Coordinates of C-alpha atoms in Angstrom, one line a residue:
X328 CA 102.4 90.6 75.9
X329 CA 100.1 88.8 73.3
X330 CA 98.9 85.2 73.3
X331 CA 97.8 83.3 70.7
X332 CA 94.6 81.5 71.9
X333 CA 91.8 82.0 69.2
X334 CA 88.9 80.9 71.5
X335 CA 89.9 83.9 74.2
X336 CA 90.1 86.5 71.3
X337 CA 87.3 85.9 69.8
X338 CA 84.9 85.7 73.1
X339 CA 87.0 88.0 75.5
X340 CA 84.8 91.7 75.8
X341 CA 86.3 94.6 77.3
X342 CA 86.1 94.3 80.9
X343 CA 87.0 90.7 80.8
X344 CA 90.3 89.3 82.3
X345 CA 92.6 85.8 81.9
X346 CA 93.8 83.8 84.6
X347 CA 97.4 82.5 83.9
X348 CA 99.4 79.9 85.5
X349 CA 102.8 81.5 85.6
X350 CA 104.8 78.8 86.9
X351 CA 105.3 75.0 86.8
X352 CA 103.8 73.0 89.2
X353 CA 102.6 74.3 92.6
X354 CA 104.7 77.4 92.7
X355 CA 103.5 79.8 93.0
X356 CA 100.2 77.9 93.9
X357 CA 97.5 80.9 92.3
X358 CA 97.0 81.8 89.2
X359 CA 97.6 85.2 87.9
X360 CA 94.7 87.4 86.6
X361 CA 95.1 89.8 83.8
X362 CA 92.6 92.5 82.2
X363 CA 92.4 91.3 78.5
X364 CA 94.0 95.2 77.2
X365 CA 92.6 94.3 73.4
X366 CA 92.1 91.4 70.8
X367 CA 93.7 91.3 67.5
X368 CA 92.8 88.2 65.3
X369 CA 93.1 85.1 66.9
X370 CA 95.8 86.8 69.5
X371 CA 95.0 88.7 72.8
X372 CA 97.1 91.1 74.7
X373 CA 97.7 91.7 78.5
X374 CA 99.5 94.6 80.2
X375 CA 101.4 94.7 83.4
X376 CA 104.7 95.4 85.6
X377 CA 106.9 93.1 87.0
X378 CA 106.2 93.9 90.3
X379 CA 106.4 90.6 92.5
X380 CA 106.8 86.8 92.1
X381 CA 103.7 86.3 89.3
X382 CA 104.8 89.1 86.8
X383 CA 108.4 88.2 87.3
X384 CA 107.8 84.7 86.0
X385 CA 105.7 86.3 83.2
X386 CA 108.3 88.2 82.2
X387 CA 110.8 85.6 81.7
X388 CA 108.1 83.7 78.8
X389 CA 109.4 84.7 74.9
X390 CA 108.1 83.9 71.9
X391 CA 107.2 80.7 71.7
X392 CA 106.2 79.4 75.0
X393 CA 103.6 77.9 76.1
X394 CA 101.5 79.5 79.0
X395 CA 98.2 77.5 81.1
X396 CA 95.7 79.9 80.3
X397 CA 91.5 80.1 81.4
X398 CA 89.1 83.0 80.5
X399 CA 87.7 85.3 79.4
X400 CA 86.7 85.6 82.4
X401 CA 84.3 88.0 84.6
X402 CA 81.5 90.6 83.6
X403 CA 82.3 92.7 80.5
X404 CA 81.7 96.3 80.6
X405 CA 78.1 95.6 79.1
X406 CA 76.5 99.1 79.9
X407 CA 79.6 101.1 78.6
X408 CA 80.1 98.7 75.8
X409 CA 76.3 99.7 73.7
X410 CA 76.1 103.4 75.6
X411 CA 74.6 105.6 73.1
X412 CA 73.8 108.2 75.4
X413 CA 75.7 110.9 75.6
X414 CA 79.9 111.4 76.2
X415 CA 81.7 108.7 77.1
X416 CA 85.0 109.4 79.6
X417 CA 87.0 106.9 80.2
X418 CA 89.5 107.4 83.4
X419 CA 92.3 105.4 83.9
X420 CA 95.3 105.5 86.2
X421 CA 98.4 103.4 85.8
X422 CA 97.5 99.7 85.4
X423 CA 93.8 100.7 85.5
X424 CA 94.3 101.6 81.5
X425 CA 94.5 97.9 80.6
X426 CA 90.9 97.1 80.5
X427 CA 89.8 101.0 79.6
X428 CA 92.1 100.5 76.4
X429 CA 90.3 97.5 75.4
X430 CA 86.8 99.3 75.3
X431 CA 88.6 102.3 73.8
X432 CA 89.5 100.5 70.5
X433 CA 86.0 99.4 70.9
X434 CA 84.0 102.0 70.6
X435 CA 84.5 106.0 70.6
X436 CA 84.9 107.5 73.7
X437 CA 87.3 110.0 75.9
X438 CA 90.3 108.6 77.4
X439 CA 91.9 110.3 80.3
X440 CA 95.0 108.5 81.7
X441 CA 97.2 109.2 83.9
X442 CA 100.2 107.8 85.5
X443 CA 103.1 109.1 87.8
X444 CA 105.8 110.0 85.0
X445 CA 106.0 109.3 81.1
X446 CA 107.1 105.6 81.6
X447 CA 103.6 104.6 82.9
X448 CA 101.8 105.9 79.7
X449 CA 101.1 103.8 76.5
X450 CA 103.2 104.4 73.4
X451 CA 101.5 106.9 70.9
X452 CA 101.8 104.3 68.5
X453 CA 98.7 102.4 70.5
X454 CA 96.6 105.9 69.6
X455 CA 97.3 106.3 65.9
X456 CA 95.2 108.1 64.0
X457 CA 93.1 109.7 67.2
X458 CA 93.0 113.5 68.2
X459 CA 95.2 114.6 71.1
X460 CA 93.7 117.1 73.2
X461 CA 94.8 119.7 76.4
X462 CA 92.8 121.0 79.1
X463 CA 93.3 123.7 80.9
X464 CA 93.0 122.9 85.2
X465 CA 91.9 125.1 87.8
X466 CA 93.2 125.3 91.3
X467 CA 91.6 123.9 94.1
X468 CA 87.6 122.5 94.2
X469 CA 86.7 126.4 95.7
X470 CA 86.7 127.4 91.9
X471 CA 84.5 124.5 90.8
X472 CA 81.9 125.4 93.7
X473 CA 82.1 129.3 92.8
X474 CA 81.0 128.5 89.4
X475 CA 78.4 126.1 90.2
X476 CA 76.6 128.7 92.4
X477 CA 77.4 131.6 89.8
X478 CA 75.1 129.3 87.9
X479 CA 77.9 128.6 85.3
X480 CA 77.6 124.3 84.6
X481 CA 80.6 122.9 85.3
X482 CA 82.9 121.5 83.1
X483 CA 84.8 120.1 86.3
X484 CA 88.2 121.4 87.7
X485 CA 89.4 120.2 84.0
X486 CA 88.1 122.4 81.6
X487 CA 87.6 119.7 78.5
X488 CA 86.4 120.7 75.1
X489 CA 82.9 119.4 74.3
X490 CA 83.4 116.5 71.6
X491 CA 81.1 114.6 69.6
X492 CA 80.3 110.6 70.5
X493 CA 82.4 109.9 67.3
X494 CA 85.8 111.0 68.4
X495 CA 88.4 109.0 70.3
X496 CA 89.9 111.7 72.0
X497 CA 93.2 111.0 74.3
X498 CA 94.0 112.9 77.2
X499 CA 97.4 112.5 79.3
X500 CA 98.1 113.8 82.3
X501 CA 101.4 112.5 84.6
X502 CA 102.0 113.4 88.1
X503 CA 105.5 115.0 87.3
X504 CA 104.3 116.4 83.7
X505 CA 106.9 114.5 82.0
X506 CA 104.3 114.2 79.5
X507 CA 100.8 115.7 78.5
X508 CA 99.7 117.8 81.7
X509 CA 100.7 117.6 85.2
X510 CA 98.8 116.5 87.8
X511 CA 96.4 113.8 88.5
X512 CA 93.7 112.4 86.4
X513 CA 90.8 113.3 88.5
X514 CA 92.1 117.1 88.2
X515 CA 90.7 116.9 84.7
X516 CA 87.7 115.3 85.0
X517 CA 84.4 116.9 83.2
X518 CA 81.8 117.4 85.8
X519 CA 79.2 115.0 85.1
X520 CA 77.1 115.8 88.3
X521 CA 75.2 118.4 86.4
X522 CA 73.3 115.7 84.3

């Protein structure tokens, strides 16, 4: 959903979340609080699901209507947001993506989501232009501990390529492989233990 609020798009920061007041008067009494998933002129987005009372009043707001909104709110992801040292992987699952996205756009990075089937994953159209990548998995952590003490580093039970700090690399993974790889996203993690 994206909401024109100029203030909000130009202060929010990845990391940073809205609190919206879906409902008129007292109910329901809270407010709703939203990762800010990007900024785009003077307009912000949020993602979610309708999964209870709040989204499902969120969901009934078109074009057009007005919404009570306060933020940005919360720390941003300062130490992510000016890392210059190294990789960075960002790991989301579900949800979790709507903030991770944000700093995506931002600035390049490794993004490995994950959700349970292809419904949970962003459209392609949100990762134009980026390069698409496949791991291959190993079985089991016994394999990531018999190559640690072969001496062999460890890329993690998700063997990813090495990539340059100037790629935005995607990789998906769903838990019934409906798209990108099966499994979970922490099956494909790089193993960054190792330093």
């Amino acid at each position: 959903m994206l909401l024109e609020k100029e203030r909000i798009s130009k202060e929010a920061m990845p990391g940073q979340f809205v609190n919206l007041r879906v409902g008129d008067g007292y109910y329901p009494l809270l407010r709703r609080p939203m990762s800010v998933h990007y900024t785009d002129g003077d307009r912000f987005a949020i993602l979610y699901n309708v999964k209870g009372i709040g989204t499902s009043l969120l969901s009934t707001y078109g074009e057009g209507d007005q919404i009570d909104v306060m933020g940005p709110l919360g720390n941003p992801f300062e130490a992510l947001i000016n890392n210059r040292k190294g990789e960075l992987y960002l790991v989301a699952g579900g949800m979790g993506i709507a903030p991770l996205y944000f700093l995506w756009r931002e600035q390049p990075a490794n993004l490995i989501m994950g959700a349970k089937s292809k419904d949970g994953i962003l459209p392609s159209t949100e990762f134009e232009g980026t390069e698409k990548r496949k791991g291959k998995r190993e079985e089991g952590r016994g394999r990531r501990e018999e190559r640690r003490e072969k001496g062999e580093g460890g890329k993690g039970r998700g063997e990813l390529e090495k990539r340059t700090r100037k790629t935005k690399t995607v990789f998906v993974v769903t838990e019934d492989g409906s798209v990108g790889e099966k499994g979970l996203v922490t099956d494909y993690l790089p193993d960054v233990s190792d330093g």
